[in-house]
Amino acid sequence: MNIVNDSTCSWINDLTPRTSIKSLQSNEDSDWLIIGAGYTGLSAARKLGQLYPNQKIILVDAQLAGEGASGRNSGYLVDTTLNDGFTSNKDLDNYKKKTEIYNLGINVVKKFINDYQVDCDWNECGKYFASSKKEDEKILRNFSDTLKKLGFTHNLLSNNELSKGLGTNFYNVALYTKGGILLHPGKLVRAMIDVLPKNVCLYENSSLLSWSKTKDIISCKFKNGRVITKKIIFATNGFLKSLGIKSNYNFPITLTASMTRPLTDDEFKSIGQPKEWGVLPIRPMGATIRMTKDRRILIRNTAEVHNPFKMTESHLNKRSINQKIGIKKRFPQLPENIVKSSWSGVVSRTRNSSQIFEKIDNNIFAAGCYNGSGIGVGTLFGEQIAIKATEENSKEIKTIEARRKPTWLPPNPFLNFGVKGRLIYERFKARSDI
Ligand SMILES: Cc1cc2nc3c(=O)[nH]c(=O)nc-3n(C[C@H](O)[C@H](O)[C@H](O)COP(=O)(O)OP(=O)(O)OC[C@H]3O[C@@H](n4cnc5c(N)ncnc54)[C@H](O)[C@@H]3O)c2cc1C
């Protein structure tokens, strides 16, 4: 099935359109085939190209490279994510392992942008976990205890401090972590495309339709050709399940976001001229909302079970209305018609929020399922799954493999029924902060 994306994502439309786009039009043999050209696939291809400059590496994507979730996300490179407090040392130990992976993710993206001198609006401004409900302070105090134990610099903030920093009175309580980074996701992924090594052959608009392995031969079928490869890496994240990869361990979730045009000088003054900031919700279904460095407001307040291959314009418009309401609730002084674009993107989830990083079979590897941490963890996992696929080890692989592994999921229709029910419940709990 073809992936049909909207062409309305502001991050992608900020970039100069690419030229010389090739799609697979013949039968080819390769040493390596990577499916999916987002942060994961591009990082795997970059690493393999460096390790084996004389081998043939093919990277394919069903749409234009980088125009899946990697070019459509909210741009938070996270040091921490919020869980509802911890009751046991085992939870704390798991959380520590999670943040060690986040930290490696931040380092690998930092190294990438330094090595290649990438301008992706990198801003080490930290991030807020905020809520409009004063009673949520309890959740944040629990979280603060965890962060203290693990040595993360953070502080709790109340309404006055927040309205000064964010330019909205909406939030009553927040926890600020210093280590979060905000960036332009489209610029980052574009840089990863631009620096692909010479021996990586990128084919776009080339969807993998089916694949099979007979003895040591992996054969992959595309609309206009076939690739026979020695090794394959699946980096299709929200589309892992549709290719039969770890099907009982991951499922796709569709998110939608909207972005305003840049605020005018008067509009910006009316909200107190705040510096760039990013807020994450305390509850999973609350809104992620961000002020960009060029004064645009981004909001993401949906996460749902939806056909991952397509969202129609009318479905997108419905979600966009909710996002306009979300902006209005926070910035009532701003005009109604400032939302410039809305878009959808597909991510992959596991039951216990753990990631997939695995040798599936001889010569077959997969990485994905990062929830809201794919910028850093996707880049890290891409590089490291390439190393794992060469049968080498690294200290990063040891850290990754010490994480809690994804747990089994029931088949459909039970899975969809359960996930939908859970999302409705979470949305109800977060209703004041959508
Ligand atoms: C709205 C939104 C907000 C988000 N916010 C954040 C955030 O703030 N911070 C953060 O860290 N993460 C965030 N995420 C998640 C993050 O974007 C992802 O975790 C990350 O992009 C995953 O990268 P990836 O390369 O693994 O997958 P993707 O970027 O999804 O790339 C997978 C690629 O595989 C291709 N593909 C699929 N099927 C096939 C096939 N059959 N044949 C060939 N190619 C195929 C797709 O076209 C796609 O380009 C957000 C995601 C969305 C949608």
Short mmCIF file of C-alpha atoms and ligand atoms in Angstrom, two decimals:
data_model
loop_
_atom_site.label_atom_id
_atom_site.label_comp_id
_atom_site.label_asym_id
_atom_site.label_seq_id
_atom_site.Cartn_x
_atom_site.Cartn_y
_atom_site.Cartn_z
CA MET A 1 0.00 0.00 0.00
CA ASN A 2 1.26 3.52 -0.78
CA ILE A 3 1.88 6.11 1.91
CA VAL A 4 -0.02 9.27 1.00
CA ASN A 5 1.15 12.21 3.03
CA ASP A 6 -0.25 15.71 3.20
CA SER A 7 2.08 18.35 1.78
CA THR A 8 1.25 20.89 4.42
CA CYS A 9 3.92 20.46 7.07
CA SER A 10 5.46 23.86 7.86
CA TRP A 11 8.83 22.37 8.86
CA ILE A 12 9.15 20.64 5.46
CA ASN A 13 7.85 23.68 3.58
CA ASP A 14 10.55 25.82 5.24
CA LEU A 15 13.17 23.86 3.25
CA THR A 16 14.25 24.34 -0.35
CA PRO A 17 12.68 21.53 -2.41
CA ARG A 18 15.22 18.84 -3.31
CA THR A 19 16.14 17.98 -6.89
CA SER A 20 17.56 14.80 -8.54
CA ILE A 21 15.19 12.43 -6.83
CA LYS A 22 15.64 8.86 -8.04
CA SER A 23 13.27 5.94 -7.64
CA LEU A 24 14.02 2.25 -8.08
CA GLN A 25 13.42 1.34 -11.74
CA SER A 26 15.36 -1.91 -12.21
CA ASN A 27 16.58 -5.07 -10.51
CA GLU A 28 19.65 -4.58 -8.32
CA ASP A 29 21.95 -6.49 -6.00
CA SER A 30 23.39 -4.92 -2.87
CA ASP A 31 25.49 -5.67 0.18
CA TRP A 32 23.09 -3.70 2.37
CA LEU A 33 19.48 -2.62 1.99
CA ILE A 34 17.91 -0.17 4.44
CA ILE A 35 14.16 0.35 4.38
CA GLY A 36 13.01 3.79 5.55
CA ALA A 37 14.91 7.09 5.26
CA GLY A 38 14.06 8.92 8.48
CA TYR A 39 16.55 9.61 11.30
CA THR A 40 17.00 5.85 11.86
CA GLY A 41 17.54 4.72 8.27
CA LEU A 42 19.65 7.75 7.31
CA SER A 43 21.87 7.26 10.37
CA ALA A 44 22.27 3.55 9.63
CA ALA A 45 23.20 4.36 6.01
CA ARG A 46 25.65 7.07 7.09
CA LYS A 47 27.37 4.72 9.52
CA LEU A 48 27.56 1.81 7.04
CA GLY A 49 28.87 4.13 4.33
CA GLN A 50 31.66 5.22 6.68
CA LEU A 51 32.47 1.67 7.77
CA TYR A 52 32.37 0.12 4.28
CA PRO A 53 33.16 2.76 1.63
CA ASN A 54 33.55 0.05 -1.02
CA GLN A 55 30.30 -1.81 -0.45
CA LYS A 56 26.97 -1.10 -2.12
CA ILE A 57 24.35 0.31 0.21
CA ILE A 58 20.80 0.95 -0.98
CA LEU A 59 18.46 3.12 1.08
CA VAL A 60 14.81 3.25 0.03
CA ASP A 61 11.80 5.23 1.16
CA ALA A 62 8.15 4.95 0.21
CA GLN A 63 7.88 8.74 0.06
CA LEU A 64 10.50 11.50 -0.09
CA ALA A 65 13.37 10.89 2.35
CA GLY A 66 12.90 12.61 5.69
CA GLU A 67 9.28 13.48 5.02
CA GLY A 68 7.81 10.91 7.38
CA ALA A 69 7.70 11.55 11.13
CA SER A 70 11.34 12.70 11.08
CA GLY A 71 10.46 15.89 9.22
CA ARG A 72 7.08 16.32 10.94
CA ASN A 73 7.75 16.12 14.65
CA SER A 74 7.71 18.81 17.32
CA GLY A 75 11.49 19.14 17.56
CA TYR A 76 12.10 18.27 21.24
CA LEU A 77 15.40 16.46 21.72
CA VAL A 78 14.63 15.11 25.17
CA ASP A 79 16.80 14.38 28.20
CA THR A 80 13.84 13.11 30.26
CA THR A 81 10.23 12.10 29.78
CA LEU A 82 7.58 12.22 32.47
CA ASN A 83 6.26 9.11 34.19
CA ASP A 84 3.76 9.25 37.00
CA GLY A 85 6.18 8.98 39.90
CA PHE A 86 7.93 5.82 41.04
CA THR A 87 7.12 3.36 43.70
CA SER A 88 10.01 0.93 43.60
CA ASN A 89 13.74 0.83 43.00
CA LYS A 90 13.11 -1.35 39.96
CA ASP A 91 11.10 1.48 38.35
CA LEU A 92 13.86 3.90 39.18
CA ASP A 93 16.44 1.56 37.68
CA ASN A 94 14.39 1.30 34.46
CA TYR A 95 13.99 5.05 34.30
CA LYS A 96 17.73 5.50 34.76
CA LYS A 97 18.38 3.14 31.84
CA LYS A 98 15.91 5.10 29.73
CA THR A 99 17.62 8.40 30.46
CA GLU A 100 21.03 6.90 29.75
CA ILE A 101 19.73 6.10 26.25
CA TYR A 102 18.30 9.64 25.90
CA ASN A 103 21.68 11.03 26.92
CA LEU A 104 23.47 8.94 24.29
CA GLY A 105 20.87 10.17 21.80
CA ILE A 106 21.57 13.82 22.63
CA ASN A 107 25.32 13.22 22.31
CA VAL A 108 25.05 11.52 18.94
CA VAL A 109 22.90 14.33 17.47
CA LYS A 110 25.26 16.93 18.95
CA LYS A 111 28.23 15.16 17.39
CA PHE A 112 26.43 14.98 14.04
CA ILE A 113 25.67 18.69 13.96
CA ASN A 114 29.22 19.56 15.04
CA ASP A 115 30.89 17.19 12.56
CA TYR A 116 28.86 18.48 9.63
CA GLN A 117 28.32 22.07 10.86
CA VAL A 118 24.55 21.70 10.65
CA ASP A 119 22.27 24.66 11.26
CA CYS A 120 19.06 23.20 12.69
CA ASP A 121 18.04 26.04 15.05
CA TRP A 122 19.62 24.14 17.95
CA ASN A 123 18.63 25.74 21.26
CA GLU A 124 19.67 24.31 24.63
CA CYS A 125 16.83 26.15 26.35
CA GLY A 126 15.48 23.22 28.39
CA LYS A 127 11.81 22.31 28.44
CA TYR A 128 8.75 22.51 30.69
CA PHE A 129 6.35 19.79 31.80
CA ALA A 130 3.32 21.97 32.54
CA SER A 131 -0.31 21.71 33.58
CA SER A 132 -3.21 24.11 34.02
CA LYS A 133 -4.33 22.11 37.07
CA LYS A 134 -2.79 23.15 40.36
CA GLU A 135 -3.42 19.70 41.83
CA ASP A 136 -0.96 18.25 39.30
CA GLU A 137 1.81 19.65 41.48
CA LYS A 138 1.72 16.29 43.27
CA ILE A 139 2.71 14.46 40.07
CA LEU A 140 5.47 16.96 39.46
CA ARG A 141 6.81 16.66 43.03
CA ASN A 142 7.04 12.88 42.56
CA PHE A 143 8.81 13.43 39.26
CA SER A 144 11.12 15.93 40.90
CA ASP A 145 12.10 13.30 43.53
CA THR A 146 13.05 10.91 40.74
CA LEU A 147 15.04 13.55 38.88
CA LYS A 148 16.83 14.52 42.11
CA LYS A 149 17.87 10.91 42.68
CA LEU A 150 19.29 10.78 39.16
CA GLY A 151 20.99 14.18 39.34
CA PHE A 152 18.98 16.12 36.71
CA THR A 153 18.98 19.89 37.10
CA HIS A 154 15.37 21.03 37.30
CA ASN A 155 13.00 23.29 39.20
CA LEU A 156 9.30 23.65 39.95
CA LEU A 157 7.51 26.79 38.77
CA SER A 158 4.20 28.41 39.55
CA ASN A 159 1.75 30.49 37.52
CA ASN A 160 3.51 33.88 37.85
CA GLU A 161 6.90 32.64 36.74
CA LEU A 162 5.30 30.65 33.93
CA SER A 163 3.23 33.50 32.52
CA LYS A 164 6.38 35.65 32.34
CA GLY A 165 8.45 32.94 30.64
CA LEU A 166 5.77 31.59 28.29
CA GLY A 167 3.52 34.58 27.62
CA THR A 168 0.38 32.73 28.72
CA ASN A 169 -1.54 32.54 31.99
CA PHE A 170 -2.86 29.11 31.10
CA TYR A 171 -0.39 27.04 33.12
CA ASN A 172 -0.50 26.92 36.90
CA VAL A 173 2.33 24.54 37.65
CA ALA A 174 5.36 23.20 35.82
CA LEU A 175 8.64 21.40 36.18
CA TYR A 176 11.49 22.76 34.10
CA THR A 177 14.39 20.50 33.07
CA LYS A 178 17.52 22.24 31.92
CA GLY A 179 18.79 19.45 29.67
CA GLY A 180 16.13 19.49 26.90
CA ILE A 181 17.00 20.90 23.46
CA LEU A 182 14.68 22.43 20.85
CA LEU A 183 15.49 22.22 17.16
CA HIS A 184 14.06 22.36 13.64
CA PRO A 185 13.35 18.70 12.81
CA GLY A 186 13.15 19.29 9.06
CA LYS A 187 16.54 21.01 8.91
CA LEU A 188 18.12 18.19 10.91
CA VAL A 189 16.80 15.40 8.71
CA ARG A 190 17.61 17.35 5.53
CA ALA A 191 21.23 17.60 6.70
CA MET A 192 21.28 13.81 7.18
CA ILE A 193 20.16 13.39 3.56
CA ASP A 194 22.69 15.92 2.27
CA VAL A 195 25.69 14.20 3.88
CA LEU A 196 24.93 10.62 2.84
CA PRO A 197 28.20 8.93 1.81
CA LYS A 198 28.83 8.47 -1.93
CA ASN A 199 28.32 4.70 -1.84
CA VAL A 200 24.78 5.07 -0.47
CA CYS A 201 22.25 4.95 -3.27
CA LEU A 202 18.98 6.60 -2.21
CA TYR A 203 15.77 5.58 -3.96
CA GLU A 204 12.64 7.56 -3.04
CA ASN A 205 8.96 7.08 -3.82
CA SER A 206 9.90 3.39 -3.81
CA SER A 207 7.75 1.43 -1.44
CA LEU A 208 8.84 -2.04 -0.34
CA LEU A 209 5.83 -4.17 -1.25
CA SER A 210 6.94 -7.56 0.04
CA TRP A 211 10.08 -9.38 1.06
CA SER A 212 11.24 -12.93 1.63
CA LYS A 213 14.30 -14.81 2.79
CA THR A 214 15.33 -18.14 1.30
CA LYS A 215 18.49 -19.56 2.84
CA ASP A 216 20.79 -16.55 2.84
CA ILE A 217 19.12 -14.65 0.01
CA ILE A 218 16.88 -11.75 0.94
CA SER A 219 14.66 -10.68 -1.91
CA CYS A 220 12.67 -7.43 -1.82
CA LYS A 221 9.94 -6.50 -4.26
CA PHE A 222 9.16 -2.93 -5.30
CA LYS A 223 6.69 -1.61 -7.90
CA ASN A 224 9.34 -1.24 -10.64
CA GLY A 225 12.11 -3.56 -9.56
CA ARG A 226 13.55 -6.00 -7.08
CA VAL A 227 16.59 -5.86 -4.78
CA ILE A 228 18.53 -8.93 -3.76
CA THR A 229 20.56 -8.07 -0.70
CA LYS A 230 22.99 -9.76 1.68
CA LYS A 231 21.75 -7.86 4.73
CA ILE A 232 18.69 -5.75 5.46
CA ILE A 233 17.80 -3.18 8.13
CA PHE A 234 14.16 -2.24 8.69
CA ALA A 235 13.89 1.39 9.83
CA THR A 236 10.25 2.09 9.03
CA ASN A 237 9.12 2.90 12.58
CA GLY A 238 5.32 3.39 12.37
CA PHE A 239 5.29 0.99 9.42
CA LEU A 240 7.26 -1.87 10.98
CA LYS A 241 4.06 -3.75 11.72
CA SER A 242 2.76 -3.41 8.15
CA LEU A 243 5.94 -5.13 6.91
CA GLY A 244 5.49 -7.95 9.40
CA ILE A 245 8.37 -6.83 11.65
CA LYS A 246 7.85 -7.61 15.35
CA SER A 247 4.12 -7.45 14.62
CA ASN A 248 3.10 -8.57 18.07
CA TYR A 249 5.23 -5.94 19.76
CA ASN A 250 4.43 -2.62 18.05
CA PHE A 251 1.54 -0.68 16.59
CA PRO A 252 1.20 2.62 14.70
CA ILE A 253 -0.28 5.75 16.21
CA THR A 254 -1.12 8.84 14.15
CA LEU A 255 -0.39 12.30 15.53
CA THR A 256 -1.46 15.66 14.12
CA ALA A 257 0.04 19.09 14.64
CA SER A 258 -0.59 22.68 13.56
CA MET A 259 1.67 25.70 13.29
CA THR A 260 0.83 29.41 13.09
CA ARG A 261 2.46 31.95 10.84
CA PRO A 262 5.10 34.09 12.63
CA LEU A 263 3.44 36.49 15.07
CA THR A 264 3.56 40.16 14.08
CA ASP A 265 5.47 42.61 16.29
CA ASP A 266 2.21 43.76 17.93
CA GLU A 267 0.96 40.21 18.50
CA PHE A 268 4.33 39.25 19.95
CA LYS A 269 4.30 42.28 22.26
CA SER A 270 0.77 41.39 23.38
CA ILE A 271 2.08 38.11 24.81
CA GLY A 272 5.12 39.67 26.47
CA GLN A 273 7.82 38.84 23.86
CA PRO A 274 8.90 35.51 25.37
CA LYS A 275 12.08 33.74 24.28
CA GLU A 276 11.80 30.40 22.47
CA TRP A 277 10.23 27.73 24.73
CA GLY A 278 8.74 24.23 24.66
CA VAL A 279 6.03 22.75 26.89
CA LEU A 280 5.24 19.07 27.19
CA PRO A 281 2.03 17.91 28.86
CA ILE A 282 1.95 16.12 32.19
CA ARG A 283 -0.57 13.59 30.88
CA PRO A 284 0.16 11.75 27.62
CA MET A 285 -2.87 13.14 25.78
CA GLY A 286 -2.38 16.79 26.76
CA ALA A 287 -0.98 19.29 24.25
CA THR A 288 2.65 19.71 23.31
CA ILE A 289 3.05 23.39 22.57
CA ARG A 290 6.07 25.35 21.45
CA MET A 291 7.11 28.91 20.62
CA THR A 292 9.74 28.79 17.88
CA LYS A 293 12.66 31.15 17.60
CA ASP A 294 10.92 32.88 14.67
CA ARG A 295 7.77 33.46 16.78
CA ARG A 296 5.57 30.68 15.42
CA ILE A 297 3.38 28.62 17.75
CA LEU A 298 3.26 24.86 17.22
CA ILE A 299 0.65 22.64 18.86
CA ARG A 300 0.22 18.87 18.85
CA ASN A 301 -2.77 17.59 20.78
CA THR A 302 -3.89 14.34 19.17
CA ALA A 303 -2.63 10.76 19.23
CA GLU A 304 -4.95 8.15 17.78
CA VAL A 305 -5.47 4.84 16.07
CA HIS A 306 -5.97 5.83 12.43
CA ASN A 307 -5.07 4.44 9.01
CA PRO A 308 -1.28 5.11 8.97
CA PHE A 309 -1.17 5.25 5.16
CA LYS A 310 -3.44 8.24 4.72
CA MET A 311 -5.33 10.98 6.49
CA THR A 312 -7.91 12.77 4.32
CA GLU A 313 -8.06 16.54 4.13
CA SER A 314 -11.41 16.62 5.92
CA HIS A 315 -10.07 14.44 8.76
CA LEU A 316 -7.06 16.73 9.08
CA ASN A 317 -9.26 19.84 9.08
CA LYS A 318 -11.29 18.44 11.97
CA ARG A 319 -8.15 17.98 14.04
CA SER A 320 -6.88 21.41 13.03
CA ILE A 321 -10.02 23.02 14.52
CA ASN A 322 -9.18 21.46 17.91
CA GLN A 323 -5.65 22.81 17.60
CA LYS A 324 -6.91 26.32 16.89
CA ILE A 325 -9.02 26.02 20.06
CA GLY A 326 -5.93 24.84 21.97
CA ILE A 327 -3.98 27.93 20.87
CA LYS A 328 -6.92 30.25 21.62
CA LYS A 329 -7.26 28.84 25.16
CA ARG A 330 -3.64 29.74 25.84
CA PHE A 331 -3.41 32.98 23.87
CA PRO A 332 -6.92 34.55 23.80
CA GLN A 333 -5.49 37.89 22.65
CA LEU A 334 -4.23 36.46 19.35
CA PRO A 335 -6.42 36.50 16.20
CA GLU A 336 -8.43 33.42 15.15
CA ASN A 337 -6.86 32.92 11.74
CA ILE A 338 -3.16 32.59 12.48
CA VAL A 339 -2.79 28.82 11.95
CA LYS A 340 -0.90 28.43 8.68
CA SER A 341 -0.68 24.66 8.36
CA SER A 342 -1.71 21.33 9.86
CA TRP A 343 -0.23 17.92 9.19
CA SER A 344 -0.21 14.35 10.39
CA GLY A 345 2.62 11.92 11.11
CA VAL A 346 2.89 8.30 12.17
CA VAL A 347 4.87 6.96 15.11
CA SER A 348 5.23 3.51 16.54
CA ARG A 349 4.39 2.44 20.06
CA THR A 350 5.04 -0.61 22.19
CA ARG A 351 3.01 -1.69 25.18
CA ASN A 352 5.62 -0.68 27.77
CA SER A 353 7.10 2.27 25.82
CA SER A 354 10.33 0.37 25.23
CA GLN A 355 12.15 0.49 21.90
CA ILE A 356 12.86 -2.18 19.28
CA PHE A 357 16.56 -2.80 18.55
CA GLU A 358 17.02 -6.29 17.32
CA LYS A 359 18.51 -8.93 15.11
CA ILE A 360 15.29 -10.52 13.81
CA ASP A 361 17.00 -13.37 11.97
CA ASN A 362 20.37 -13.99 10.30
CA ASN A 363 21.20 -10.82 8.32
CA ILE A 364 17.89 -9.14 9.23
CA PHE A 365 17.79 -6.24 11.68
CA ALA A 366 15.24 -3.69 12.89
CA ALA A 367 15.19 -0.54 15.00
CA GLY A 368 12.30 1.72 15.95
CA CYS A 369 9.50 2.61 18.42
CA TYR A 370 10.80 5.67 20.19
CA ASN A 371 7.57 7.26 21.32
CA GLY A 372 8.38 10.97 21.82
CA SER A 373 12.16 10.57 21.80
CA GLY A 374 12.88 9.58 18.20
CA ILE A 375 15.11 12.53 17.30
CA GLY A 376 17.92 11.47 19.60
CA VAL A 377 17.14 7.78 20.10
CA GLY A 378 16.35 7.24 16.39
CA THR A 379 19.69 8.76 15.38
CA LEU A 380 21.48 6.67 18.01
CA PHE A 381 19.65 3.43 17.16
CA GLY A 382 20.25 3.97 13.44
CA GLU A 383 24.01 4.20 13.92
CA GLN A 384 24.12 1.38 16.43
CA ILE A 385 21.88 -1.07 14.52
CA ALA A 386 24.33 -0.62 11.63
CA ILE A 387 27.19 -1.60 13.95
CA LYS A 388 25.19 -4.52 15.33
CA ALA A 389 24.46 -5.66 11.76
CA THR A 390 28.22 -5.87 11.15
CA GLU A 391 28.29 -8.30 14.12
CA GLU A 392 30.42 -5.81 16.10
CA ASN A 393 29.68 -4.50 19.57
CA SER A 394 29.97 -1.07 21.20
CA LYS A 395 29.44 0.44 24.64
CA GLU A 396 26.33 2.14 23.24
CA ILE A 397 24.91 -1.26 22.17
CA LYS A 398 25.52 -2.56 25.69
CA THR A 399 23.56 0.36 27.15
CA ILE A 400 20.76 -0.08 24.61
CA GLU A 401 20.51 -3.80 25.24
CA ALA A 402 20.30 -3.34 29.00
CA ARG A 403 16.91 -1.59 28.57
CA ARG A 404 13.60 -3.23 29.39
CA LYS A 405 12.42 -5.11 26.26
CA PRO A 406 9.06 -4.53 24.56
CA THR A 407 6.29 -6.79 25.80
CA TRP A 408 3.84 -8.90 23.79
CA LEU A 409 0.64 -7.39 22.40
CA PRO A 410 -2.61 -9.21 21.60
CA PRO A 411 -3.62 -9.49 17.92
CA ASN A 412 -6.28 -7.34 16.27
CA PRO A 413 -9.16 -6.64 16.74
CA PHE A 414 -8.38 -6.93 20.49
CA LEU A 415 -5.32 -4.68 20.17
CA ASN A 416 -7.13 -1.82 18.40
CA PHE A 417 -10.04 -2.10 20.80
CA GLY A 418 -7.72 -1.93 23.83
CA VAL A 419 -5.58 0.92 22.46
CA LYS A 420 -8.62 2.98 21.43
CA GLY A 421 -10.18 2.52 24.87
CA ARG A 422 -6.97 3.53 26.60
CA LEU A 423 -6.57 6.64 24.42
CA ILE A 424 -10.17 7.73 25.10
CA TYR A 425 -9.54 7.34 28.83
CA GLU A 426 -6.23 9.26 28.64
CA ARG A 427 -7.86 11.99 26.57
CA PHE A 428 -10.60 12.35 29.16
CA LYS A 429 -8.03 12.64 31.93
CA ALA A 430 -6.11 15.31 30.01
CA ARG A 431 -9.21 17.17 28.73
CA SER A 432 -8.40 20.51 30.40
CA ASP A 433 -4.91 20.58 28.83
CA ILE A 434 -5.68 19.64 25.22
C1 LIG B 1 3.62 15.14 15.16
C2 LIG B 1 4.80 14.41 15.77
C3 LIG B 1 5.48 14.98 16.83
C4 LIG B 1 6.61 14.33 17.37
N1 LIG B 1 7.36 14.99 18.30
C5 LIG B 1 8.58 14.48 18.66
C6 LIG B 1 9.48 15.25 19.43
O1 LIG B 1 9.21 16.41 19.76
N2 LIG B 1 10.66 14.69 19.78
C7 LIG B 1 11.02 13.45 19.36
O2 LIG B 1 12.13 13.00 19.70
N3 LIG B 1 10.19 12.69 18.60
C8 LIG B 1 8.99 13.19 18.23
N4 LIG B 1 8.17 12.46 17.40
C9 LIG B 1 8.57 11.10 17.01
C10 LIG B 1 9.70 11.11 15.97
O3 LIG B 1 9.38 11.93 14.88
C11 LIG B 1 9.96 9.69 15.49
O4 LIG B 1 10.22 8.86 16.60
C12 LIG B 1 11.14 9.61 14.54
O5 LIG B 1 10.96 10.46 13.43
C13 LIG B 1 11.37 8.20 14.09
O6 LIG B 1 12.33 8.21 13.06
P1 LIG B 1 12.44 6.96 12.09
O7 LIG B 1 13.49 7.25 11.10
O8 LIG B 1 12.58 5.72 12.89
O9 LIG B 1 11.01 6.87 11.41
P2 LIG B 1 10.32 7.79 10.28
O10 LIG B 1 10.79 9.18 10.30
O11 LIG B 1 8.86 7.55 10.42
O12 LIG B 1 10.86 7.15 8.95
C14 LIG B 1 10.40 5.90 8.51
C15 LIG B 1 10.36 5.97 7.00
O13 LIG B 1 10.01 4.66 6.51
C16 LIG B 1 9.32 4.86 5.32
N5 LIG B 1 8.58 3.64 4.98
C17 LIG B 1 7.51 3.11 5.62
N6 LIG B 1 7.09 1.99 5.00
C18 LIG B 1 7.92 1.81 3.95
C19 LIG B 1 8.00 0.83 2.92
N7 LIG B 1 7.13 -0.19 2.85
N8 LIG B 1 8.98 0.96 1.99
C20 LIG B 1 9.87 1.97 2.03
N9 LIG B 1 9.83 2.92 3.00
C21 LIG B 1 8.88 2.85 3.94
C22 LIG B 1 8.43 6.05 5.58
O14 LIG B 1 8.02 6.68 4.38
C23 LIG B 1 9.31 6.93 6.47
O15 LIG B 1 9.93 7.97 5.75
C24 LIG B 1 7.01 13.06 16.87
C25 LIG B 1 6.30 12.49 15.80
C26 LIG B 1 5.22 13.15 15.24
C27 LIG B 1 4.50 12.52 14.08
#
